[in-house]
Short mmCIF file of C-alpha atoms and ligand atoms in Angstrom, two decimals:
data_model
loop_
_atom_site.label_atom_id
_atom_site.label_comp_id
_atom_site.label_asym_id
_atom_site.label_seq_id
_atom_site.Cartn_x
_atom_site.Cartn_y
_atom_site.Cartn_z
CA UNK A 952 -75.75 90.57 -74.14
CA UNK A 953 -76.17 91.01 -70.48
CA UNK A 954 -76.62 87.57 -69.35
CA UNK A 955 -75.17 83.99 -70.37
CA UNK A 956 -76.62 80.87 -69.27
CA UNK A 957 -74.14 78.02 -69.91
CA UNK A 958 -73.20 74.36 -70.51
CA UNK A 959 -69.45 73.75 -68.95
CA UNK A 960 -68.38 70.34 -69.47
CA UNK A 961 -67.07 67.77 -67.16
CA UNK A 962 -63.12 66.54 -68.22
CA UNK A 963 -61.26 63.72 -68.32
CA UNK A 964 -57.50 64.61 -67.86
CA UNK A 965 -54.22 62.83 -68.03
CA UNK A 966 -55.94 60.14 -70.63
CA UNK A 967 -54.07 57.60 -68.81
CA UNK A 968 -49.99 58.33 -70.43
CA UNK A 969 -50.30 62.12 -70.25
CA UNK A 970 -50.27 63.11 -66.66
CA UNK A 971 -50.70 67.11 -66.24
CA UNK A 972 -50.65 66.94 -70.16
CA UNK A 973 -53.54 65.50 -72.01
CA UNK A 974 -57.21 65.92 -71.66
CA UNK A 975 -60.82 65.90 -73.00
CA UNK A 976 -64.10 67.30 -72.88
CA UNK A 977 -67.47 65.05 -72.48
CA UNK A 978 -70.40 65.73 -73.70
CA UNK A 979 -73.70 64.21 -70.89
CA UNK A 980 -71.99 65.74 -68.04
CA UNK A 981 -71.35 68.95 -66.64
CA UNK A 982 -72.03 71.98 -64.53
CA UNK A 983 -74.75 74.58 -65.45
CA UNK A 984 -73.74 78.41 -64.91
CA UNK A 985 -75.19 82.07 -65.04
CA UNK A 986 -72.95 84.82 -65.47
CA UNK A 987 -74.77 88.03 -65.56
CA UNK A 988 -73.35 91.76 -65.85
CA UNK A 989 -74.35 94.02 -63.48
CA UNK A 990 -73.27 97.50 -62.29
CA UNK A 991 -71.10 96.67 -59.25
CA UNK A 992 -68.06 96.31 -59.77
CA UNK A 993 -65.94 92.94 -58.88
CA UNK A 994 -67.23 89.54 -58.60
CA UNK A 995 -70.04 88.12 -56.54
CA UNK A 996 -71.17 84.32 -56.32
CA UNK A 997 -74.91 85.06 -55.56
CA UNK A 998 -76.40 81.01 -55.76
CA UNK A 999 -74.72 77.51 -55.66
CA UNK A 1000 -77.25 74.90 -56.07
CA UNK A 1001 -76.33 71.07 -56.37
CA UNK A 1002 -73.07 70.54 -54.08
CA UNK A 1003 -71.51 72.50 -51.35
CA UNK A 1004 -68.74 74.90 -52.50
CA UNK A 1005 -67.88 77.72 -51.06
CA UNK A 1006 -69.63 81.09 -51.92
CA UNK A 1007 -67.22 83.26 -51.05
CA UNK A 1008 -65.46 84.78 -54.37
CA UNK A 1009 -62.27 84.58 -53.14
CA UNK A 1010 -62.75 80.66 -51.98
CA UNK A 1011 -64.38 79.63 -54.90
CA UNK A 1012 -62.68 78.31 -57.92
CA UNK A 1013 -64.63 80.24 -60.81
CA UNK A 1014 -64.62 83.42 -58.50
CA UNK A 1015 -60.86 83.43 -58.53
CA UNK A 1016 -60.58 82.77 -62.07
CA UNK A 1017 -62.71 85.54 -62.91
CA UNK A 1018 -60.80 87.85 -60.59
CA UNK A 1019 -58.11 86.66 -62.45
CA UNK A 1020 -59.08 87.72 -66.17
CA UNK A 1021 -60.68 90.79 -64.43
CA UNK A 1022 -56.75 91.95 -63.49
CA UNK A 1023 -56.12 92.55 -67.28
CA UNK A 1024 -59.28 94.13 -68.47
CA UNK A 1025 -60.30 97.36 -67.39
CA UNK A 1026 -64.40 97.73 -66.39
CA UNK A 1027 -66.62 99.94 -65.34
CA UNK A 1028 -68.93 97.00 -64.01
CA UNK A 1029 -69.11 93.85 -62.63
CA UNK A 1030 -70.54 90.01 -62.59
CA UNK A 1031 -72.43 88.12 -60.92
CA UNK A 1032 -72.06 84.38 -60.94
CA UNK A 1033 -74.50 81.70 -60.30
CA UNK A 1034 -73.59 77.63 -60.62
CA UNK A 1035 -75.59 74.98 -60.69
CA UNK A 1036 -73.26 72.01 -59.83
CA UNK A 1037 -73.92 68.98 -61.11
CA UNK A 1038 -70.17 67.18 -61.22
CA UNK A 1039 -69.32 66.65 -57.45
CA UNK A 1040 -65.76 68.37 -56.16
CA UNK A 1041 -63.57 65.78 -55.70
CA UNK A 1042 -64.59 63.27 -58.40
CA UNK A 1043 -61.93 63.11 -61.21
CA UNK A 1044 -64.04 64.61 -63.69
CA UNK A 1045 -62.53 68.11 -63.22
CA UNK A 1046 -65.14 69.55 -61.53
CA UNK A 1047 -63.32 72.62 -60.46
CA UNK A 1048 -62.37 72.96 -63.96
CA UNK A 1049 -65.80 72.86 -65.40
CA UNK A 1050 -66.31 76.37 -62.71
CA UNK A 1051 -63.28 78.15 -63.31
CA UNK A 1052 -63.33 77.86 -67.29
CA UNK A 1053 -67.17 78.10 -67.55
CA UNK A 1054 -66.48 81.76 -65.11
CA UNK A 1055 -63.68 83.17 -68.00
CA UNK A 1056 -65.56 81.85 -70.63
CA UNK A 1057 -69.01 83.47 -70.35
CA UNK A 1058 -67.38 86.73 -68.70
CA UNK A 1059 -64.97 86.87 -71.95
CA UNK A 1060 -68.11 86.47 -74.09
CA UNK A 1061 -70.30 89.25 -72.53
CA UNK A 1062 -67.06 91.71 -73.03
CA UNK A 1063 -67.02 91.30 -76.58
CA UNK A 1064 -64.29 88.17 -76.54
CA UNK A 1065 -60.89 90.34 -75.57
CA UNK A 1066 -59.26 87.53 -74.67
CA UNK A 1067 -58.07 84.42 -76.43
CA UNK A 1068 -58.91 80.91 -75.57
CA UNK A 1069 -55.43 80.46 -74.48
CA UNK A 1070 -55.77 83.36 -72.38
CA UNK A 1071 -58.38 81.97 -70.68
CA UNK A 1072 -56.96 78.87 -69.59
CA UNK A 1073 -54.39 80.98 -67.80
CA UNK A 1074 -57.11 82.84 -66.33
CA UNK A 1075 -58.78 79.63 -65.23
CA UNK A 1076 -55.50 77.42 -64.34
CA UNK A 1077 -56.17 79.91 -61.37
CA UNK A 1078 -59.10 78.27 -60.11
CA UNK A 1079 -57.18 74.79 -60.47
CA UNK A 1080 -54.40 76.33 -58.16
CA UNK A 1081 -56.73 77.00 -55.43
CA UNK A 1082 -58.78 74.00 -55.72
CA UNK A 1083 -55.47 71.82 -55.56
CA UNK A 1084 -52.70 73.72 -55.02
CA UNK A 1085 -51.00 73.30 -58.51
CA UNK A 1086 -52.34 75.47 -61.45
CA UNK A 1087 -52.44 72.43 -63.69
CA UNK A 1088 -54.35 73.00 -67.53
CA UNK A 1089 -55.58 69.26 -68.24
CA UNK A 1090 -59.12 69.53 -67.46
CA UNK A 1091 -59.32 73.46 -67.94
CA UNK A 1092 -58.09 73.48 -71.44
CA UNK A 1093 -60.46 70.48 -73.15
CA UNK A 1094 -63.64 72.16 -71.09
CA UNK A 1095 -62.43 75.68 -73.24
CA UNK A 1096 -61.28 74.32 -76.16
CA UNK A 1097 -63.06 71.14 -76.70
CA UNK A 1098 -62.36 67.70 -77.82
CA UNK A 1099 -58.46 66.19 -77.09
CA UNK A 1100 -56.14 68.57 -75.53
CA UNK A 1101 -52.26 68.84 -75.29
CA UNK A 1102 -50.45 71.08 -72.75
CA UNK A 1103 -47.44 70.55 -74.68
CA UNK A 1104 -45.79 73.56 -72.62
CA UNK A 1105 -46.53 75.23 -69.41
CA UNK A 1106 -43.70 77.82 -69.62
CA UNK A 1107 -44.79 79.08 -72.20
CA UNK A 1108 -48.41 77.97 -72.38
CA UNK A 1109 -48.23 75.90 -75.58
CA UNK A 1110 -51.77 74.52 -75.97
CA UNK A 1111 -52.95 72.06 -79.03
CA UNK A 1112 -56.11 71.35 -79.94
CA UNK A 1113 -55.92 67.42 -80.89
CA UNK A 1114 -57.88 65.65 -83.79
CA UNK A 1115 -61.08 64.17 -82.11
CA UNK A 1116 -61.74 60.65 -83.65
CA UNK A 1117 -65.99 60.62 -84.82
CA UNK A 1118 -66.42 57.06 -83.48
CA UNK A 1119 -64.91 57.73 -79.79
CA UNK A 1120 -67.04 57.46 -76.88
CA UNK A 1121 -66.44 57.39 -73.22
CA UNK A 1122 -67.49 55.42 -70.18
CA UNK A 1123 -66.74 56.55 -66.53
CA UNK A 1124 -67.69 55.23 -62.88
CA UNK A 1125 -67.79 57.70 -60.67
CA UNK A 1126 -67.79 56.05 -56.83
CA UNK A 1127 -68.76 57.95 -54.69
CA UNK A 1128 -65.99 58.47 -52.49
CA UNK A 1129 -63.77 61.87 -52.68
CA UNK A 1130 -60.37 61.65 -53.32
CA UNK A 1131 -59.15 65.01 -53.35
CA UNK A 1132 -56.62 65.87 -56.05
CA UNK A 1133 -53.73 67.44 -53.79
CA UNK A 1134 -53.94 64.25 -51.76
CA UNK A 1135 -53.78 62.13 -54.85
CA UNK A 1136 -50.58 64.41 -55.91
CA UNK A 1137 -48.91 64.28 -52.49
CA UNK A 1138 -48.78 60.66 -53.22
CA UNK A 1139 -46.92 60.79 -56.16
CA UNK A 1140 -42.94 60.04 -56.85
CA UNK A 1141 -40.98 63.21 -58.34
CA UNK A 1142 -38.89 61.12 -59.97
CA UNK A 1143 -39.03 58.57 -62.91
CA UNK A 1144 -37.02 55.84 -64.22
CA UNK A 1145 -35.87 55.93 -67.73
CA UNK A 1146 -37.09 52.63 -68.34
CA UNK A 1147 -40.75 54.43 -67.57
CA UNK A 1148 -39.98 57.47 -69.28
CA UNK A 1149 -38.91 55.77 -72.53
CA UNK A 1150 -42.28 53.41 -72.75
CA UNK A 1151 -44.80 56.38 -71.28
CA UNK A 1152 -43.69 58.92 -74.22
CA UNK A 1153 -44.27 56.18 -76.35
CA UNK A 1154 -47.28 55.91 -75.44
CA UNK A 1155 -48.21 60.16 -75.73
CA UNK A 1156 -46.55 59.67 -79.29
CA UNK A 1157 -48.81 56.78 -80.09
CA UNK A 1158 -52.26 58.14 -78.58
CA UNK A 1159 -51.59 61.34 -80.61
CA UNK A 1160 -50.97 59.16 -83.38
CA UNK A 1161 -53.69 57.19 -83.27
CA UNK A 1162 -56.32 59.98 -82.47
CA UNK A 1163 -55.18 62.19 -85.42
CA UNK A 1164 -55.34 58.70 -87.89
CA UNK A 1165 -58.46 57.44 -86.67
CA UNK A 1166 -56.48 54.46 -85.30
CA UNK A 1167 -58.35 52.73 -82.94
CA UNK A 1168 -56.14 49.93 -82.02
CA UNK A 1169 -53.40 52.07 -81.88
CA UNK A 1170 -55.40 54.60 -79.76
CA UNK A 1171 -56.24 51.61 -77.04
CA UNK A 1172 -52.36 50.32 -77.67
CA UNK A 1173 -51.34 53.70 -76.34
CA UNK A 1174 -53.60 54.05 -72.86
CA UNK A 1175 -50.98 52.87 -70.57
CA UNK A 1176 -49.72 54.54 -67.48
CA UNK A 1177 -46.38 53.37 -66.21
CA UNK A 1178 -46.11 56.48 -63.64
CA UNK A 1179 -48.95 57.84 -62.17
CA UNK A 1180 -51.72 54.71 -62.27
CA UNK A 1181 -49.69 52.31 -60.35
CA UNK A 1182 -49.69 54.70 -57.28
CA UNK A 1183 -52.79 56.20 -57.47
CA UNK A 1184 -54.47 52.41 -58.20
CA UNK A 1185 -54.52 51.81 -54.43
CA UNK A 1186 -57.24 54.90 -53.78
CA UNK A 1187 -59.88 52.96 -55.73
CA UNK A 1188 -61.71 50.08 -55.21
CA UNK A 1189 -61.27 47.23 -57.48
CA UNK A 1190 -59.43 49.47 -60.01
CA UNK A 1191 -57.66 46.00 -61.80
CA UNK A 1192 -61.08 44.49 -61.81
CA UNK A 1193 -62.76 47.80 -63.16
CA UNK A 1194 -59.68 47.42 -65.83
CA UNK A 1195 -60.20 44.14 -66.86
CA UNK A 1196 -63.71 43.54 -67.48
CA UNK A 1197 -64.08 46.89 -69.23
CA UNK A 1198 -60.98 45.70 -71.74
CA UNK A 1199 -63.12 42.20 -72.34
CA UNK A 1200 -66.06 44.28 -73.26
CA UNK A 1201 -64.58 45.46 -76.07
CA UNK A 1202 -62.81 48.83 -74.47
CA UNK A 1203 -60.00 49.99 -76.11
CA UNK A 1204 -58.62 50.69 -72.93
CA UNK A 1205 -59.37 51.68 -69.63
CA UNK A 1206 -57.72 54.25 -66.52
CA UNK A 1207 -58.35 56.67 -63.89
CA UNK A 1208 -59.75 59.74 -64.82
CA UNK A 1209 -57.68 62.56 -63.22
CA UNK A 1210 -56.71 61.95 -59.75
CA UNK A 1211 -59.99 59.57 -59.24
CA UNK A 1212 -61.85 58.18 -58.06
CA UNK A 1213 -63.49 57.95 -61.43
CA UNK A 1214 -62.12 55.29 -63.59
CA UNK A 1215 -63.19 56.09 -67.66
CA UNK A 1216 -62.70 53.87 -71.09
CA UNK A 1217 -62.68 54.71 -74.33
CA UNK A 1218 -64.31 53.09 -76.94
CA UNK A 1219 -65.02 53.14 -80.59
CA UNK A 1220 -68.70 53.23 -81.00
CA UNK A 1221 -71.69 54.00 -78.49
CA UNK A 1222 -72.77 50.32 -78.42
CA UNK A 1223 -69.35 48.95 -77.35
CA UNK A 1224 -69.31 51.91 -74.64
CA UNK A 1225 -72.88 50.90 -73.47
CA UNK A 1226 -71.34 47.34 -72.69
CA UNK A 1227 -68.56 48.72 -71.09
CA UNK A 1228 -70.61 50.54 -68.49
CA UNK A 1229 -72.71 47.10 -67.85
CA UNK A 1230 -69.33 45.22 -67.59
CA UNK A 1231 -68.31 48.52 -64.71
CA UNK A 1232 -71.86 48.00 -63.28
CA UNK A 1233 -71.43 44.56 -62.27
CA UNK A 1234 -67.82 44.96 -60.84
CA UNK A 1235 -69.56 47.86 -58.76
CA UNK A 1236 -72.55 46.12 -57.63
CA UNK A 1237 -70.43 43.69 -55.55
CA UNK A 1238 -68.07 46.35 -54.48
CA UNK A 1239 -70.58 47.67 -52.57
CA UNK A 1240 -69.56 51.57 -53.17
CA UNK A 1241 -72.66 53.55 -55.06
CA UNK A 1242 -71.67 54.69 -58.26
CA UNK A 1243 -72.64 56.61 -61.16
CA UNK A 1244 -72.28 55.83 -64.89
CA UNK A 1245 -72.06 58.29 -67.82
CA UNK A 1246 -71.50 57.58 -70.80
CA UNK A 1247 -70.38 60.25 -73.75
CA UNK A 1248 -69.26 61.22 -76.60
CA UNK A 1249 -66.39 63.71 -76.78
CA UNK A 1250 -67.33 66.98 -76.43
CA UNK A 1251 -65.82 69.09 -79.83
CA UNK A 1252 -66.68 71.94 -78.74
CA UNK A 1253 -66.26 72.48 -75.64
CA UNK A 1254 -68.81 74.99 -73.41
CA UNK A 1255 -72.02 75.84 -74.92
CA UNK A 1256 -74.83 78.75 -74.83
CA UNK A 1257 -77.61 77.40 -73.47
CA UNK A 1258 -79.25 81.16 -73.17
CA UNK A 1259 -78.73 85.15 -73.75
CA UNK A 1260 -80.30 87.82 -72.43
N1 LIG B 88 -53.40 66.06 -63.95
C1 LIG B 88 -54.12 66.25 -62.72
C2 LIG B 88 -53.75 65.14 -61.76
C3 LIG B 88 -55.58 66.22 -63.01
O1 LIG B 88 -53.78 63.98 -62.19
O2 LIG B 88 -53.41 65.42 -60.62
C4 LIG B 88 -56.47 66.41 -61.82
O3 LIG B 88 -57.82 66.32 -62.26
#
């Protein structure tokens, strides 16, 4: 194989209780990529197409991830990248993610897989350090390994693949504002009561729970943020609203995807999830802010092969 044209997916991380720790992989939405070998060595970003990121390998997200797994691996030649970018930086979908692990994952592939899957989150947690300044593995690790994700550890990288209920399906509203993820950290207390503490890893326990026993209830139950969503609330426009309507559609519940501005639900079935992106589509048409909808399944398996050469 000389040439990989990819599927990376778009993410939704921190799954409203685990903040920098839980994530997952969608299935409609995503970036396209080519990775190519070609004699030269290093790393070259030859096309962007669909949003405005920098070409530059060193400024670019899947250009410093791939310099990154490059470090360990000795070559004789190089790649050449091309992205077609369909999820829009500063979104909450983990668009920098989708670059950085689709970069690793393809180059990984056309060496013969070296690396492990857990190698190549490290690799691409370096694209998530440049894009925002912390190299955080929520969206990186679902778009790599599919489905639910838990960072249970950063030091060491403990990552755990998470049972994927077969009924789950996700809404998000993207409006179309940017809220860029360092500025959505900045924000953020260091600290947290106990009194928080005690009811968020409740909540992680339950979530894991219910996604491993097919729980639904317990599942929606279990999608509360006490820490990060009551700061963060205040960047997006009629977030309680957004909440609230999506819950009396039948969601099982409802938060920000990420840093935001997206706002996603889960919900057990593809009918309820259709109703909860009319119920989001009526909050946003008097809101005024243009919006897009998706709605998906989760993603199992993470990045696909769309062609070889
Ligand atoms: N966990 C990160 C944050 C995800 O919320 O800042 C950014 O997409």
């Amino acid at each position: 194989m000389k040439e990989l044209k990819i599927f990376t997916p778009a993410t939704i991380a921190n799954v409203s209780c685990g903040f920098d720790v839980l994530g997952l992989a969608l299935d409609t939405v995503g970036d396209e990529m080519t990775i190519r070998k070609v004699a030269e060595k290093g790393v070259r970003i030859t096309k962007i197409t669909g949003q405005s990121v920098p070409l530059e390998t060193q400024k670019n997200v899947s250009g410093v991830a791939a310099l990154a797994l490059l470090a360990e691996i000795n070559t004789d030649f190089g790649f050449e990248i091309e992205i077609d970018k369909r999820i829009k930086p500063g979104s909450g979908i983990g668009s920098s993610a989708a670059s950085s692990a689709g970069a690793v994952w393809a180059i990984n592939k056309l060496l013969g897989d070296p690396f492990s899957t857990k190698d190549l989150v490290r690799f691409a947690m370096e694209g998530e350090r440049l894009a925002s300044g912390v190299p955080h593995a929520d969206n990186v690790a679902p778009a790599l390994f599919g489905g639910f994700t838990l960072v249970r550890s950063y030091e060491p990288l403990d990552i755990i693949n998470i049972h994927t209920p077969s009924e789950l399906y996700v809404t998000v509203i993207h409006p179309q504002i940017e809220v860029k993820t360092s500025d959505a950290r900045e924000i953020l207390k260091t600290t947290v009561t106990l009194k928080n503490a005690i009811k968020q890893w409740g909540n992680v326990g339950g979530l894991i729970s219910g996604l491993y026993t097919e729980d639904y209830d317990l599942i929606g139950r279990s999608l509360e943020d006490f820490i990060v969503e009551p700061i963060r609330s205040i960047l997006i426009p009629a977030f309680d609203l957004l909440k609230l309507e999506s819950v009396k559609a039948g969601a099982l519940g409802c938060g920000i995807s990420g840093s935001g501005p997206s706002v996603f639900a889960l919900s057990k079935g593809k009918d309820t999830a259709l109703k909860v992106a009319e119920a989001m589509r009526i909050v946003y048409d008097k809101v005024g802010v243009p919006y897009d909808i998706h709605v998906s399944k989760v993603n199992k398996e993470g990045i696909k092969i769309l062609e070889s050469k």
